[in-house]
Amino acid sequence: MIESFLSAVALAECDEMGHMNIQHYAGKAEAAAHVLAALGGPTARGYAQPDQMHLRFHREMLAGDRVRVMSARCDLEDGPARRPRLVHRIENVGTGLLCATAVTSYGDDAAPRAPDGALPDEAAPRSLTAPAPSGLTREEAGAAHMQRTHLSAIAAADCHADAMTIPAFLQRVSRCQSHLWSLVGFGRRQQAEAGLGTATLELRVTRLAPAPPGRALEILTGFTPPTGKALHYRHFGFDAMTGALCFIAEGVGVMMDLSTRRAVVPPIPDTQFA
């Protein structure tokens, strides 16, 4: 692996619990890919965004923590085809511990150059192993009782090469989560009063269409009632003007007792929310 990014966690990157928010793990993985592209020199296609990013979260990072990203190529062999991939280790420099992994997949041969390596066990999918759904329409999402949790315009700053980036989509997803918990009947205020919080363990984001600047993005969210401690949810990002499905974010998380930092069975009431 090669060092591809070195920085620190800013206070503005942290959520209401003081932990670095999910979009900034994705942002640091993307920043690392840009460094690799710059170090590798120009290519015929230039830098291209990944089609998919799979994240696993191992430890929290707090404001002021020093962060390093180590990266390698770990292309996926798919029969005679070869799918370019990068794996990023997001580490806390002060402790030397792994905090998150990001595996990014690219179309054609668009991945930046990096030393070859194998996909480590700590970066491999655990719960999100089935192929991502791709054919859902806005009407089908509504019929499945999914709820609108976000609507905003897409700005040029959200995009690279006139297409919204995965970190920009996750910035919106992180705000959808407040609506999600309220919809299932146990909102952020109720969690705080009960001394509980939530943590994402695994997240997969798939880009399906460009979502260019000047358009509006609508996110519809679905939730699977928990059978144990794990919480499963999906956020579908649609072009509000054309109805095209642009992004899917699939997440697995837990609710935890903030005093013990242990996962608990979430006290979520029965709901019609899908």
XYZ file of C-alpha atoms in Angstrom:
274
model
C 0.000 0.000 0.000
C 1.001 3.607 -0.499
C 0.207 6.656 1.611
C -2.317 8.634 -0.424
C -3.746 11.205 2.002
C -2.705 12.790 5.305
C -4.766 15.314 7.242
C -6.832 15.702 10.417
C -10.503 15.594 11.391
C -12.077 19.049 11.519
C -14.813 19.944 13.987
C -17.098 20.788 11.063
C -16.755 17.179 9.867
C -18.331 15.766 13.043
C -21.953 14.937 13.843
C -24.051 15.725 16.909
C -22.313 12.912 18.819
C -18.857 14.353 18.069
C -17.849 11.612 15.604
C -16.637 12.172 12.063
C -19.639 11.849 9.780
C -19.948 9.108 7.153
C -19.620 11.430 4.159
C -16.173 12.532 5.295
C -14.818 8.970 5.340
C -15.987 8.758 1.739
C -14.536 12.191 1.081
C -11.118 11.189 2.382
C -11.169 8.037 0.242
C -12.007 10.157 -2.802
C -9.300 12.673 -1.872
C -6.837 9.772 -1.719
C -7.912 8.631 -5.196
C -7.308 12.150 -6.543
C -3.793 12.101 -5.059
C -3.132 8.725 -6.692
C -4.363 10.075 -10.017
C -2.063 13.082 -9.699
C 0.947 10.963 -8.710
C 0.289 8.467 -11.483
C 0.361 11.137 -14.158
C -2.228 11.950 -16.840
C -4.163 9.165 -18.519
C -6.207 9.159 -21.695
C -9.449 9.386 -19.757
C -8.262 11.548 -16.868
C -9.750 11.026 -13.411
C -13.113 9.240 -13.438
C -15.454 8.853 -10.503
C -16.058 5.383 -9.059
C -19.287 3.580 -9.890
C -19.554 2.166 -6.379
C -18.056 2.660 -2.939
C -18.314 0.114 -0.131
C -17.415 1.331 3.360
C -16.916 -0.517 6.621
C -16.566 1.377 9.872
C -14.372 -0.121 12.590
C -13.647 2.718 15.055
C -14.846 6.257 15.571
C -12.749 9.287 14.726
C -13.110 12.516 16.703
C -12.349 16.150 15.983
C -8.594 16.732 16.030
C -7.668 13.118 15.291
C -4.911 12.810 12.703
C -5.997 10.738 9.717
C -3.976 8.835 7.123
C -5.190 6.904 4.079
C -3.200 3.973 2.697
C -4.254 2.681 -0.723
C -3.724 -0.190 -3.157
C -5.224 -1.600 -6.355
C -7.216 -4.797 -5.786
C -8.929 -5.413 -9.116
C -11.812 -7.877 -9.160
C -11.420 -10.857 -11.451
C -14.833 -11.588 -13.002
C -14.262 -14.474 -15.386
C -12.321 -13.122 -18.370
C -13.165 -9.564 -17.329
C -11.257 -7.477 -14.810
C -13.009 -4.756 -12.815
C -10.682 -2.017 -11.561
C -10.875 -1.405 -7.797
C -9.031 0.543 -5.134
C -8.959 -0.314 -1.446
C -8.308 2.457 1.080
C -7.416 2.005 4.760
C -8.449 5.057 6.788
C -6.272 5.097 9.904
C -5.892 7.140 13.077
C -2.264 8.291 13.020
C -2.161 8.835 16.786
C -3.263 5.319 17.701
C -2.114 3.481 14.585
C -5.515 1.757 14.468
C -7.770 1.134 11.483
C -10.948 3.236 11.630
C -12.602 2.475 8.282
C -12.082 0.904 4.885
C -13.377 2.032 1.504
C -13.400 -0.145 -1.596
C -14.123 1.788 -4.788
C -15.028 0.138 -8.087
C -14.556 1.778 -11.478
C -15.815 1.193 -14.995
C -13.450 0.161 -17.799
C -9.857 0.925 -16.739
C -10.554 4.234 -15.013
C -9.090 3.502 -11.566
C -5.993 5.517 -10.592
C -2.686 3.698 -10.488
C -1.530 2.271 -7.151
C 0.568 -0.677 -5.932
C -1.175 -4.005 -6.356
C -2.587 -5.645 -3.254
C -5.239 -8.093 -2.095
C -8.601 -7.165 -0.597
C -8.074 -7.454 3.189
C -10.650 -9.251 5.315
C -11.501 -6.065 7.210
C -12.596 -4.420 3.933
C -14.653 -7.325 2.550
C -18.465 -7.035 2.536
C -20.231 -8.618 5.506
C -23.971 -7.928 5.300
C -24.149 -6.145 1.938
C -23.234 -9.016 -0.349
C -26.232 -9.206 -2.730
C -26.120 -7.111 -5.933
C -27.424 -3.573 -5.510
C -30.985 -3.026 -6.820
C -30.977 -0.864 -9.929
C -34.385 -0.842 -11.620
C -36.570 0.879 -9.023
C -38.776 3.754 -10.197
C -40.061 6.617 -8.071
C -43.580 5.237 -8.395
C -42.486 1.784 -7.224
C -40.645 3.322 -4.281
C -43.782 5.207 -3.263
C -45.907 2.077 -3.609
C -43.452 0.310 -1.259
C -44.181 2.979 1.418
C -40.797 4.632 1.071
C -40.832 8.213 2.297
C -39.272 11.397 0.987
C -36.449 12.366 3.340
C -34.563 14.930 1.258
C -35.023 17.399 -1.589
C -32.353 19.877 -2.684
C -30.716 21.407 -5.730
C -27.437 20.033 -7.051
C -24.673 22.652 -7.072
C -21.496 22.702 -9.144
C -19.516 22.197 -5.910
C -21.313 18.846 -5.447
C -19.958 17.552 -8.744
C -16.893 16.385 -10.608
C -17.068 16.524 -14.411
C -20.742 17.562 -14.196
C -21.766 14.544 -12.114
C -22.551 14.484 -8.394
C -19.882 12.772 -6.311
C -20.492 9.967 -3.835
C -19.405 12.131 -0.854
C -21.904 14.823 -1.921
C -24.681 12.233 -2.045
C -23.686 10.883 1.381
C -23.796 14.416 2.784
C -27.488 14.357 1.915
C -27.936 10.808 3.195
C -26.547 11.795 6.597
C -29.319 14.382 6.876
C -31.905 11.850 5.748
C -31.107 9.793 8.832
C -32.828 12.297 11.153
C -36.014 11.943 9.105
C -35.581 8.161 9.062
C -35.501 7.855 12.857
C -38.482 10.155 13.258
C -40.435 8.141 10.705
C -39.822 4.903 12.606
C -41.035 6.568 15.813
C -37.788 7.059 17.703
C -36.254 10.376 16.674
C -32.961 11.963 17.647
C -34.411 13.824 20.639
C -35.962 10.641 22.015
C -32.666 8.796 21.493
C -30.770 11.504 23.372
C -33.253 11.437 26.269
C -32.811 7.650 26.477
C -29.006 7.902 26.381
C -28.870 6.135 23.026
C -27.141 6.843 19.749
C -26.686 5.188 16.378
C -23.622 3.995 14.479
C -23.258 2.830 10.891
C -21.286 -0.388 10.490
C -21.390 -0.894 6.741
C -22.478 1.231 3.795
C -22.575 0.719 0.042
C -23.226 3.527 -2.425
C -23.898 2.856 -6.110
C -23.891 5.571 -8.783
C -26.314 4.844 -11.633
C -26.712 8.200 -13.411
C -24.776 11.497 -13.452
C -27.059 13.839 -11.378
C -25.608 17.013 -12.965
C -25.551 20.515 -11.465
C -28.686 22.572 -11.893
C -30.972 19.603 -11.266
C -32.836 18.740 -8.065
C -32.216 15.514 -6.139
C -35.014 13.772 -4.258
C -34.261 10.946 -1.816
C -36.814 8.302 -0.842
C -35.973 6.100 2.122
C -36.968 2.607 3.171
C -36.355 0.815 6.460
C -36.449 -2.867 7.354
C -37.781 -3.476 10.892
C -35.004 -5.051 12.974
C -35.116 -8.719 13.946
C -32.202 -8.307 16.362
C -29.738 -5.499 16.953
C -28.924 -4.754 13.299
C -30.754 -1.968 11.467
C -31.040 -2.041 7.661
C -32.039 0.934 5.529
C -31.895 2.141 1.923
C -31.854 5.616 0.425
C -32.752 6.021 -3.263
C -31.692 9.272 -4.935
C -33.817 10.309 -7.921
C -33.476 13.179 -10.375
C -36.577 15.121 -9.317
C -37.002 16.485 -12.842
C -36.648 13.300 -14.914
C -37.359 10.578 -12.343
C -34.079 8.816 -13.184
C -32.559 6.767 -10.350
C -29.095 8.273 -9.779
C -27.846 6.797 -6.489
C -28.565 4.017 -4.018
C -27.151 3.980 -0.483
C -27.625 0.754 1.495
C -26.676 0.833 5.149
C -26.384 -1.456 8.160
C -26.110 0.033 11.619
C -26.845 -0.433 15.294
C -28.316 1.532 18.152
C -26.049 1.701 21.180
C -26.068 2.684 24.816
C -23.823 5.757 24.941
C -22.736 5.037 28.509
C -21.473 1.519 27.781
C -20.770 1.911 24.022
C -22.520 -1.408 23.471
C -25.182 -2.251 20.897
C -28.729 -2.693 22.206
C -31.969 -3.988 20.748
C -33.511 -0.802 19.308
C -36.763 0.231 21.066
C -38.545 0.958 17.787
C -42.367 0.751 17.778
C -44.338 -1.075 15.090
C -44.604 1.042 11.950
C -45.995 0.935 8.432
C -42.804 2.571 7.181
C -41.213 0.171 4.686
